[in-house]
Amino acid sequence: GVAAYHGHGGLCAIWPLGAPKLLPRFRECPQTGKVLPIGGPPDLGDDYFELPNMRPADGLHIFYSRGGDLRRILCYRDGKLDGLALRFETDGSLRCSECGVYDEGRIVEKWQHCLIPEGFLGHVFREVILPVKRALSLGLSPCEERLCYEEHVDVDGAEAADLSRPSADPASALRARRR
């Protein structure tokens, strides 16, 4: 799935989405047993309840700044951080104070450069970032250009992703090896 910033429409995130579900308009209050209406976002109106909603699923979650710079690459499993959590500066370097390895939502190791498995970033770019950006006709940020160069990723060789159908879970091969 792809998320855009509301307002200017810039790329906000790339992440796998769960199964589509219709949300209920009412819920029962556990204390009183009364049936209460559920309020949706005002800018979505009835579409919030009439169209399917999809929550983020497990796998790679990639986030961007409002300026379009790559900010984070996170691995999720069972709805929790599990594996590498990388935070990038605008120039493509890592902000080490915000990087680490997680296990079931808990940090198990603070950042060290040796923690990135060989080929991890190249695989993320080849399998997720480049195909999605190509499908959306978006260029790479300077950060992404630098990382592709350093990881020897053929930017021109990437095919556009088919965003109209589900894809396989790319995170299974990308989880950081636990020590």
Short mmCIF file of C-alpha atoms in Angstrom, two decimals:
data_model
loop_
_atom_site.label_atom_id
_atom_site.label_comp_id
_atom_site.label_asym_id
_atom_site.label_seq_id
_atom_site.Cartn_x
_atom_site.Cartn_y
_atom_site.Cartn_z
CA GLY A 1 0.00 0.00 0.00
CA VAL A 2 0.97 3.60 -0.46
CA ALA A 3 0.09 6.51 1.81
CA ALA A 4 0.19 10.15 0.70
CA TYR A 5 0.38 13.25 2.85
CA HIS A 6 -3.01 14.89 3.09
CA GLY A 7 -2.84 18.35 1.58
CA HIS A 8 0.07 18.31 -0.83
CA GLY A 9 -0.12 14.64 -1.87
CA GLY A 10 3.57 13.78 -1.41
CA LEU A 11 4.60 10.20 -0.67
CA CYS A 12 4.29 9.49 3.06
CA ALA A 13 4.80 5.73 3.34
CA ILE A 14 5.07 2.41 1.54
CA TRP A 15 3.77 -0.52 3.54
CA PRO A 16 1.93 -3.80 3.16
CA LEU A 17 -1.77 -3.65 3.95
CA GLY A 18 -3.95 -6.19 5.67
CA ALA A 19 -7.21 -7.60 4.38
CA PRO A 20 -9.92 -5.05 3.60
CA LYS A 21 -12.66 -4.73 6.23
CA LEU A 22 -15.79 -2.65 6.57
CA LEU A 23 -15.83 -0.79 9.87
CA PRO A 24 -18.88 -0.85 12.12
CA ARG A 25 -20.93 2.33 12.56
CA PHE A 26 -21.90 1.38 16.13
CA ARG A 27 -20.38 -0.36 19.13
CA GLU A 28 -21.66 -1.54 22.46
CA CYS A 29 -20.40 0.29 25.55
CA PRO A 30 -18.90 -2.36 27.89
CA GLN A 31 -20.01 -0.50 31.05
CA THR A 32 -23.60 0.40 30.17
CA GLY A 33 -24.47 -2.01 27.36
CA LYS A 34 -25.79 0.89 25.28
CA VAL A 35 -25.19 0.90 21.54
CA LEU A 36 -23.23 4.03 20.64
CA PRO A 37 -22.42 5.53 17.24
CA ILE A 38 -18.78 5.56 16.19
CA GLY A 39 -17.50 8.81 14.75
CA GLY A 40 -15.39 8.65 11.63
CA PRO A 41 -12.99 11.29 10.31
CA PRO A 42 -15.09 14.30 9.24
CA ASP A 43 -13.22 14.74 5.95
CA LEU A 44 -14.13 11.18 4.85
CA GLY A 45 -17.83 11.26 5.69
CA ASP A 46 -19.81 8.07 5.00
CA ASP A 47 -17.00 6.65 2.83
CA TYR A 48 -15.19 5.75 6.07
CA PHE A 49 -17.88 3.16 6.82
CA GLU A 50 -19.02 2.23 3.29
CA LEU A 51 -15.62 1.55 1.69
CA PRO A 52 -13.17 -1.10 2.90
CA ASN A 53 -10.40 -0.06 5.27
CA MET A 54 -7.03 -1.80 5.43
CA ARG A 55 -4.71 -1.61 8.40
CA PRO A 56 -0.94 -1.81 7.95
CA ALA A 57 0.21 -5.43 7.89
CA ASP A 58 3.46 -7.16 8.76
CA GLY A 59 6.51 -6.60 6.57
CA LEU A 60 8.58 -3.59 5.60
CA HIS A 61 7.26 -0.15 6.49
CA ILE A 62 9.07 2.67 4.68
CA PHE A 63 8.45 6.29 5.68
CA TYR A 64 9.24 9.60 3.98
CA SER A 65 9.48 13.21 5.15
CA ARG A 66 7.14 15.89 3.79
CA GLY A 67 9.99 16.89 1.46
CA GLY A 68 10.16 13.37 -0.03
CA ASP A 69 13.33 12.19 1.72
CA LEU A 70 13.62 8.61 2.91
CA ARG A 71 13.31 8.69 6.70
CA ARG A 72 12.77 5.17 8.07
CA ILE A 73 12.86 1.52 7.12
CA LEU A 74 11.18 -0.66 9.75
CA CYS A 75 10.39 -4.39 9.89
CA TYR A 76 7.12 -5.47 11.54
CA ARG A 77 5.88 -8.91 12.54
CA ASP A 78 2.68 -9.61 14.47
CA GLY A 79 2.05 -5.86 14.57
CA LYS A 80 5.30 -5.12 16.46
CA LEU A 81 8.75 -3.92 15.46
CA ASP A 82 10.76 -7.04 14.81
CA GLY A 83 14.14 -6.82 13.12
CA LEU A 84 15.96 -3.73 11.87
CA ALA A 85 14.77 -0.20 12.52
CA LEU A 86 16.77 2.29 10.43
CA ARG A 87 16.49 6.11 10.55
CA PHE A 88 18.09 8.13 7.74
CA GLU A 89 19.31 11.70 7.49
CA THR A 90 18.55 13.66 4.30
CA ASP A 91 22.03 12.87 2.93
CA GLY A 92 21.52 9.09 3.26
CA SER A 93 23.61 8.58 6.38
CA LEU A 94 22.10 6.79 9.36
CA ARG A 95 20.98 8.62 12.49
CA CYS A 96 22.50 5.99 14.73
CA SER A 97 20.81 7.19 17.91
CA GLU A 98 17.45 6.14 16.40
CA CYS A 99 18.52 2.80 14.87
CA GLY A 100 18.51 -0.64 16.40
CA VAL A 101 17.40 -4.24 16.31
CA TYR A 102 14.02 -5.15 17.77
CA ASP A 103 12.49 -8.42 18.91
CA GLU A 104 8.72 -8.48 19.39
CA GLY A 105 8.58 -4.72 19.91
CA ARG A 106 11.48 -4.45 22.35
CA ILE A 107 14.90 -3.12 21.48
CA VAL A 108 17.52 -5.81 21.90
CA GLU A 109 20.54 -4.02 20.49
CA LYS A 110 21.38 -0.38 19.92
CA TRP A 111 22.89 0.56 16.63
CA GLN A 112 26.18 -0.67 15.25
CA HIS A 113 27.04 -0.47 11.54
CA CYS A 114 27.73 -4.20 11.40
CA LEU A 115 24.06 -4.94 12.15
CA ILE A 116 22.81 -4.42 8.58
CA PRO A 117 22.89 -7.82 6.85
CA GLU A 118 24.84 -7.87 3.57
CA GLY A 119 22.53 -6.81 0.73
CA PHE A 120 19.62 -5.75 2.97
CA LEU A 121 19.33 -2.18 1.67
CA GLY A 122 19.87 -3.25 -1.94
CA HIS A 123 17.07 -5.79 -1.61
CA VAL A 124 14.72 -3.23 -0.05
CA PHE A 125 15.37 -0.86 -2.95
CA ARG A 126 15.09 -3.51 -5.69
CA GLU A 127 12.00 -5.24 -4.32
CA VAL A 128 10.00 -2.43 -2.72
CA ILE A 129 11.10 1.19 -3.11
CA LEU A 130 12.10 1.32 -6.79
CA PRO A 131 9.11 -0.63 -8.16
CA VAL A 132 6.62 1.46 -6.16
CA LYS A 133 8.26 4.77 -7.06
CA ARG A 134 8.39 3.73 -10.73
CA ALA A 135 4.65 2.85 -10.62
CA LEU A 136 3.89 6.29 -9.15
CA SER A 137 6.25 8.08 -11.59
CA LEU A 138 8.26 9.48 -8.68
CA GLY A 139 11.98 10.16 -8.78
CA LEU A 140 14.47 9.25 -6.10
CA SER A 141 15.49 11.61 -3.34
CA PRO A 142 19.21 12.46 -2.99
CA CYS A 143 19.32 10.07 -0.02
CA GLU A 144 17.91 7.22 -2.12
CA GLU A 145 20.24 8.00 -5.03
CA ARG A 146 23.23 7.80 -2.69
CA LEU A 147 22.10 4.52 -1.13
CA CYS A 148 21.40 2.95 -4.53
CA TYR A 149 24.89 3.96 -5.69
CA GLU A 150 26.53 2.57 -2.55
CA GLU A 151 24.54 -0.67 -2.74
CA HIS A 152 25.16 -1.11 -6.50
CA VAL A 153 21.43 -1.08 -7.31
CA ASP A 154 20.52 -0.67 -11.00
CA VAL A 155 17.96 2.12 -10.75
CA ASP A 156 17.05 1.96 -14.44
CA GLY A 157 16.48 -1.80 -14.36
CA ALA A 158 13.56 -1.72 -11.93
CA GLU A 159 10.11 -2.53 -13.29
CA ALA A 160 7.02 -0.73 -12.01
CA ALA A 161 5.02 -2.52 -9.34
CA ASP A 162 1.44 -3.52 -10.11
CA LEU A 163 -0.29 -1.61 -7.33
CA SER A 164 -3.69 -3.05 -8.21
CA ARG A 165 -2.98 -6.53 -6.80
CA PRO A 166 -1.51 -7.91 -3.57
CA SER A 167 2.13 -8.90 -3.48
CA ALA A 168 4.01 -11.51 -1.49
CA ASP A 169 5.39 -10.61 1.92
CA PRO A 170 8.86 -9.15 1.20
CA ALA A 171 9.83 -9.02 4.86
CA SER A 172 10.31 -12.73 5.39
CA ALA A 173 13.71 -12.68 3.70
CA LEU A 174 14.66 -9.36 5.23
CA ARG A 175 14.29 -9.91 8.95
CA ALA A 176 17.52 -9.31 10.77
CA ARG A 177 19.16 -12.44 12.06
CA ARG A 178 18.80 -12.69 15.78
CA ARG A 179 21.98 -13.22 17.71
#
